[in-house]
Structure formats: C-alpha cells, structure tokens
Short mmCIF file of N, CA, C and O in Angstrom, two decimals:
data_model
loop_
_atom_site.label_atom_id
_atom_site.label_comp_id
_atom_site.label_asym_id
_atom_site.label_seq_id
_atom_site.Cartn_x
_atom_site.Cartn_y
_atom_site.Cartn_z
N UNK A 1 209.12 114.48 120.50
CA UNK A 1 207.87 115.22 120.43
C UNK A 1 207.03 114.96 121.69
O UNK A 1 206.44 115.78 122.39
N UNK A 2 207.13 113.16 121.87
CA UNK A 2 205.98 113.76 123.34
C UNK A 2 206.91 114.26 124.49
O UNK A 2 206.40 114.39 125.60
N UNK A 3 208.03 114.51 124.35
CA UNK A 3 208.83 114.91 125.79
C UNK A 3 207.94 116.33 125.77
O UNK A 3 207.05 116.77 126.50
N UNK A 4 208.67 116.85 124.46
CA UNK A 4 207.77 118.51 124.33
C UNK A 4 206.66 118.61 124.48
O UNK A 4 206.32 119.79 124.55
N UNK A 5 205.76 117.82 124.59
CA UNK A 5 204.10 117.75 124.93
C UNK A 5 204.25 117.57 126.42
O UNK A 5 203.71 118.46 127.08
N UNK A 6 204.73 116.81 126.95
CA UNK A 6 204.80 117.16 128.80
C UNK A 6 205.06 117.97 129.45
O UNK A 6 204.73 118.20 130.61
N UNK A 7 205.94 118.69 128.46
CA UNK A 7 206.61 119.87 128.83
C UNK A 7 205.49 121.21 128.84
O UNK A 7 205.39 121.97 129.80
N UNK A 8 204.78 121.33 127.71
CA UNK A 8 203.78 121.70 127.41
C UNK A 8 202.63 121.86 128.58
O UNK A 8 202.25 122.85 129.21
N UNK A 9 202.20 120.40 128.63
CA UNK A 9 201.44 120.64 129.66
C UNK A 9 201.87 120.74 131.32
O UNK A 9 201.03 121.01 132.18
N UNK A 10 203.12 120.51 131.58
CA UNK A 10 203.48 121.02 133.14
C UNK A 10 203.66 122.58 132.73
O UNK A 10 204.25 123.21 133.60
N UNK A 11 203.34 123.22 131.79
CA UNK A 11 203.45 124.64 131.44
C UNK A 11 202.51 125.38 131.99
O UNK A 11 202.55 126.35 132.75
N UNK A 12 201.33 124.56 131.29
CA UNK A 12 199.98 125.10 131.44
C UNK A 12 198.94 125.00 132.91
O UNK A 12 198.02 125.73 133.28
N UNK A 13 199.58 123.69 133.55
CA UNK A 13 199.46 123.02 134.61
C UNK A 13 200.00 124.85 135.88
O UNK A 13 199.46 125.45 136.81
N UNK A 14 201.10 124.99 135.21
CA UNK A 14 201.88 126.09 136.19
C UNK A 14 201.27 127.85 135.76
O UNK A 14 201.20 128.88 136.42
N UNK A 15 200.95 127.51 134.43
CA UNK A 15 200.13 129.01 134.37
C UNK A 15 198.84 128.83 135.14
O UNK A 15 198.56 129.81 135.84
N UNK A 16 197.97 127.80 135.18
CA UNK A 16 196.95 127.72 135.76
C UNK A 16 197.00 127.87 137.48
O UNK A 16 196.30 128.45 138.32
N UNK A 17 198.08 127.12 137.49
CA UNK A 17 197.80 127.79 139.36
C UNK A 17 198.57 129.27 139.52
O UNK A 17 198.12 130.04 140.36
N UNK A 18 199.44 129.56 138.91
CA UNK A 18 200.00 131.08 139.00
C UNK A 18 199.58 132.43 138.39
O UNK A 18 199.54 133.59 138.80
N UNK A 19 199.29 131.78 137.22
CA UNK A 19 198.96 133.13 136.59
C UNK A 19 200.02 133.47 135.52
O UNK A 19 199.80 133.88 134.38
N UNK A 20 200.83 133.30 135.90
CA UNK A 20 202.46 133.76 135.09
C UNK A 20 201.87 132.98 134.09
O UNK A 20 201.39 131.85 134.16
N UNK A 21 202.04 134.12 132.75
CA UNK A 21 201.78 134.53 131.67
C UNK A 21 203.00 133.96 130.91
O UNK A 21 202.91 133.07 130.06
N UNK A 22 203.80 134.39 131.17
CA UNK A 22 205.16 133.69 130.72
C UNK A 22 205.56 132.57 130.63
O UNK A 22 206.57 132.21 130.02
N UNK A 23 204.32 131.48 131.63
CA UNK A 23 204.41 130.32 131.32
C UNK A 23 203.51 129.63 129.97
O UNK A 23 203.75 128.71 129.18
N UNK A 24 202.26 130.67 130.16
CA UNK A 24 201.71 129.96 128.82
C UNK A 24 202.22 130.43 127.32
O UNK A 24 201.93 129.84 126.27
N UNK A 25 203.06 131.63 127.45
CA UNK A 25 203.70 132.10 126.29
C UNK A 25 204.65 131.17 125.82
O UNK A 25 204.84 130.95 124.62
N UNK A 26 205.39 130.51 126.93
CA UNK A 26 206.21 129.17 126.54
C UNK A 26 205.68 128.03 125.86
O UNK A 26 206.09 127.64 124.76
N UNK A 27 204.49 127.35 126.70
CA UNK A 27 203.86 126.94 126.06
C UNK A 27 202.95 127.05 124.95
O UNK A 27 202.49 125.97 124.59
N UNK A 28 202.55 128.16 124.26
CA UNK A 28 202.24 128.22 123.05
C UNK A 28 203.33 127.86 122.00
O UNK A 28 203.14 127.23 120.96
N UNK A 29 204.55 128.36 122.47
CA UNK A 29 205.75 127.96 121.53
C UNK A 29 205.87 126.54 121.23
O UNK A 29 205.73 125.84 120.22
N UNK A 30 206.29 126.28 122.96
CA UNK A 30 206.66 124.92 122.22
C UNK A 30 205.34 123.61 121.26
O UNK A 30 205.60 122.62 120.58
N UNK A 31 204.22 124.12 121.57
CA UNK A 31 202.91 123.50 120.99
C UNK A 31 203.63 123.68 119.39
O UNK A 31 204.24 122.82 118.76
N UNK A 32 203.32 125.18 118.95
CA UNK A 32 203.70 125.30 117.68
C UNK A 32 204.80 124.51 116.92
O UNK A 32 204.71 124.17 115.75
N UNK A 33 205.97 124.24 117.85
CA UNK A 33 207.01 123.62 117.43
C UNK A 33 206.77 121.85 117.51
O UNK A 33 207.38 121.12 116.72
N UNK A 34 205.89 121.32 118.49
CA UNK A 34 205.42 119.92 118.03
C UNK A 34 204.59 119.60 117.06
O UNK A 34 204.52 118.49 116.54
N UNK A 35 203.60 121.07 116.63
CA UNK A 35 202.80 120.36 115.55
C UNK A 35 203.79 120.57 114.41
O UNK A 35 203.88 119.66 113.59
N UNK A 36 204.70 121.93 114.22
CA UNK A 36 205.53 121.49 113.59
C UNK A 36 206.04 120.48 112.90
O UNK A 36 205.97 120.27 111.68
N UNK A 37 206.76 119.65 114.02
CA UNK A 37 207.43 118.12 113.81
C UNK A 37 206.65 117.23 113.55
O UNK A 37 207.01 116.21 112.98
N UNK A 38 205.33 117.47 113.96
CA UNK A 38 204.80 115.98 113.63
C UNK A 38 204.00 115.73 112.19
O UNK A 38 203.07 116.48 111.89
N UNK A 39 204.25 115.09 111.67
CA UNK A 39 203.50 115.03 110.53
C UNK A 39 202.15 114.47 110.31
O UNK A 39 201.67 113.50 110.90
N UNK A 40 201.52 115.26 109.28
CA UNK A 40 200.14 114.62 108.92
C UNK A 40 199.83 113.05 108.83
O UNK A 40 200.51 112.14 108.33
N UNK A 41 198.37 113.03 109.59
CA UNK A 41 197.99 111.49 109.63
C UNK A 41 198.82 110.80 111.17
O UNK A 41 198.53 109.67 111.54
N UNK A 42 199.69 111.53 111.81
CA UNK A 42 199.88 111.25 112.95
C UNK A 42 198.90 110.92 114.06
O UNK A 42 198.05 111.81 113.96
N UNK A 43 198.60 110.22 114.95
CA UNK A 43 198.08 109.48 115.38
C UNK A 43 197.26 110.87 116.77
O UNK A 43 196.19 111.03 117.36
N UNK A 44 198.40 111.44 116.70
CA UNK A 44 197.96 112.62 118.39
C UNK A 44 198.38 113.93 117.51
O UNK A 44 199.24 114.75 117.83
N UNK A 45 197.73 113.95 116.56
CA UNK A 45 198.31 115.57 116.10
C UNK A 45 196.71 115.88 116.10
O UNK A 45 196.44 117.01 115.68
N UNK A 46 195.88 115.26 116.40
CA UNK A 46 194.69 116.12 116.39
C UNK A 46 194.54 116.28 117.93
O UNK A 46 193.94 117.29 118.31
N UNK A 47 194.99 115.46 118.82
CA UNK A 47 194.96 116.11 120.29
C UNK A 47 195.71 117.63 120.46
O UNK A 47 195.37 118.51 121.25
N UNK A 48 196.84 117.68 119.49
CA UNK A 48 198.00 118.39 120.09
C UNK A 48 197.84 119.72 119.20
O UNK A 48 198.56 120.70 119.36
N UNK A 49 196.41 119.61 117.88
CA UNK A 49 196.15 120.84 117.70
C UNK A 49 195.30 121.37 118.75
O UNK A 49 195.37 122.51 119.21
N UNK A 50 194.48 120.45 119.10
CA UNK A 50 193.28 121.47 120.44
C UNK A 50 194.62 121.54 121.49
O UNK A 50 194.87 122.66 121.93
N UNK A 51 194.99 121.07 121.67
CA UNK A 51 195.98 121.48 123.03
C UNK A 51 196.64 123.29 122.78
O UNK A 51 196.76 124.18 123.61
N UNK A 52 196.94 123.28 121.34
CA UNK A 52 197.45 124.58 121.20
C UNK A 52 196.63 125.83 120.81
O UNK A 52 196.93 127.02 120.65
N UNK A 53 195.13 124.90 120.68
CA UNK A 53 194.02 126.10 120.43
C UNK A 53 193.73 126.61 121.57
O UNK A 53 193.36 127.77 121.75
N UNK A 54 193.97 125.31 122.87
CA UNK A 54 193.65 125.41 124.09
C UNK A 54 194.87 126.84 125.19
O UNK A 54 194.66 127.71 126.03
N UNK A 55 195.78 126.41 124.63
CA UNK A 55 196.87 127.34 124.96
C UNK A 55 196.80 129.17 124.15
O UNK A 55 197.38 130.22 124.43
N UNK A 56 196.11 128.90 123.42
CA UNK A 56 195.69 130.31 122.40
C UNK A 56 195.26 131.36 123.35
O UNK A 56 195.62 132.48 123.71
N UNK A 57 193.80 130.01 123.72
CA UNK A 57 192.39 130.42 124.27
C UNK A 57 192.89 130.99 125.70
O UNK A 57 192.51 132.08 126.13
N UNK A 58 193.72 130.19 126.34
CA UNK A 58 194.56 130.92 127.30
C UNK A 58 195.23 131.86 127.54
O UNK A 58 195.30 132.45 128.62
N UNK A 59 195.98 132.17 126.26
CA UNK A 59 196.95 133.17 126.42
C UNK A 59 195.74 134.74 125.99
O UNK A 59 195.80 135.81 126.60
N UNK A 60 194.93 134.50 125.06
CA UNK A 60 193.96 135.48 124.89
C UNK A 60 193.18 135.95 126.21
O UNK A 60 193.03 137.15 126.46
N UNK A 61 192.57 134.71 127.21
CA UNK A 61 191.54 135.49 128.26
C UNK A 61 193.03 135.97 129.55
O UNK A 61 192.65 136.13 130.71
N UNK A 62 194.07 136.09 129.35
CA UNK A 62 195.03 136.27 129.98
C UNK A 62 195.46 137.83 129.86
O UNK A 62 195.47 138.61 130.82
N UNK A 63 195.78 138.13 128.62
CA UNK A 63 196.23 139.34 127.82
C UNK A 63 195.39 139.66 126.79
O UNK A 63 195.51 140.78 126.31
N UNK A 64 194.39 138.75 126.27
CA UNK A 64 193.29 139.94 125.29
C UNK A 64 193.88 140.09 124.32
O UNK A 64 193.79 141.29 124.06
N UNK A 65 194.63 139.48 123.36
CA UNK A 65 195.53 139.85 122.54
C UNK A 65 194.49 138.98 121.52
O UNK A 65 194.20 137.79 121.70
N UNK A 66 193.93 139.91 120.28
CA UNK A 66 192.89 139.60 119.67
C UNK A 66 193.84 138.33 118.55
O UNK A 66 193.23 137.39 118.04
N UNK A 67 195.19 138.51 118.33
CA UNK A 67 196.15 137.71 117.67
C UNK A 67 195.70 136.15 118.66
O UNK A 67 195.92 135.19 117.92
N UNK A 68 195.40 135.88 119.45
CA UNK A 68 195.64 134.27 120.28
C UNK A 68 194.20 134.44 119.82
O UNK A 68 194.32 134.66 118.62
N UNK A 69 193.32 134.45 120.02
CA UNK A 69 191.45 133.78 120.01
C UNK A 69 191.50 134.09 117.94
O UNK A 69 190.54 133.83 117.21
N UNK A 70 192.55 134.56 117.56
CA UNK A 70 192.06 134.48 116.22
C UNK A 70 192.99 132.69 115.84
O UNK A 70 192.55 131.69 115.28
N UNK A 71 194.01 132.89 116.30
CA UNK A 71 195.11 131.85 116.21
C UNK A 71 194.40 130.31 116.69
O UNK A 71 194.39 129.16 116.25
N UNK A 72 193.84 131.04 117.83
CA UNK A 72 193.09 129.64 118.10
C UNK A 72 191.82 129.02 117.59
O UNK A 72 191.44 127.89 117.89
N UNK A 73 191.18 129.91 116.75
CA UNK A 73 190.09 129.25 115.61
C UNK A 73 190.76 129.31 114.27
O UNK A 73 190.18 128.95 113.24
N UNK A 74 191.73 129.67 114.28
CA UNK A 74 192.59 129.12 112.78
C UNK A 74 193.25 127.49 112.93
O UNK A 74 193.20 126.66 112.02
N UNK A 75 193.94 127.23 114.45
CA UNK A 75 194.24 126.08 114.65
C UNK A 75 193.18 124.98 114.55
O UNK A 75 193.49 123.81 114.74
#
C-alpha cells in the first residue's frame, strides 16, 4: 500500500508540472484502490482519504467533470 501511495503521488507530482490529465486519472485509481486495501482505524487512511479528495479536486478543475468535486466531498 505505501508503494501505491508513492506511486500516487509521483502521479500527481507529474500532472502538476504537465498537465497530462491521464496522469491524474491514474492517480485517482490507484488512491481508490489503497483506500480500498487499507482498513479502518489505519493509522494514514485519513491522510490517504484527503490525498484522493485532493486528486478528485484535481481531476474536476482539469476536466469539470461535476462526477470528481462531487466524489471529492463524498470522500
């Protein structure tokens, strides 16, 4: 799980200087798939939900896709 969280953030790290959209679409995935795995009362699952609200919030002011800014106040 934290491999996939580095992974995560060299994602977001690379949408931020590029733009490529396709990188934060990755990274929304794989977010979803660590909170997935990790279970409640975990120690960084409350970092690694804002990380994926954070990746939402991204993928929404990116593409406007009213589905990510809703996703990311549900997370």
């Amino acid at each position: 799980v934290e491999e996939l969280c580095s992974s995560v953030m060299q994602l977001m790290k690379h949408f931020q200087q590029s733009g490529d959209w396709a990188a934060v679409d990755n990274a929304v995935q794989l977010m979803e798939e660590v909170i997935r795995l990790t279970p409640d009362g975990h120690t960084e699952k409350a970092r690694w939900l804002n990380n994926l609200g954070n990746a939402f919030k991204s993928r929404f002011e990116h593409l406007g896709e009213l589905r990510d800014i809703e996703n990311a106040i549900l997370v």
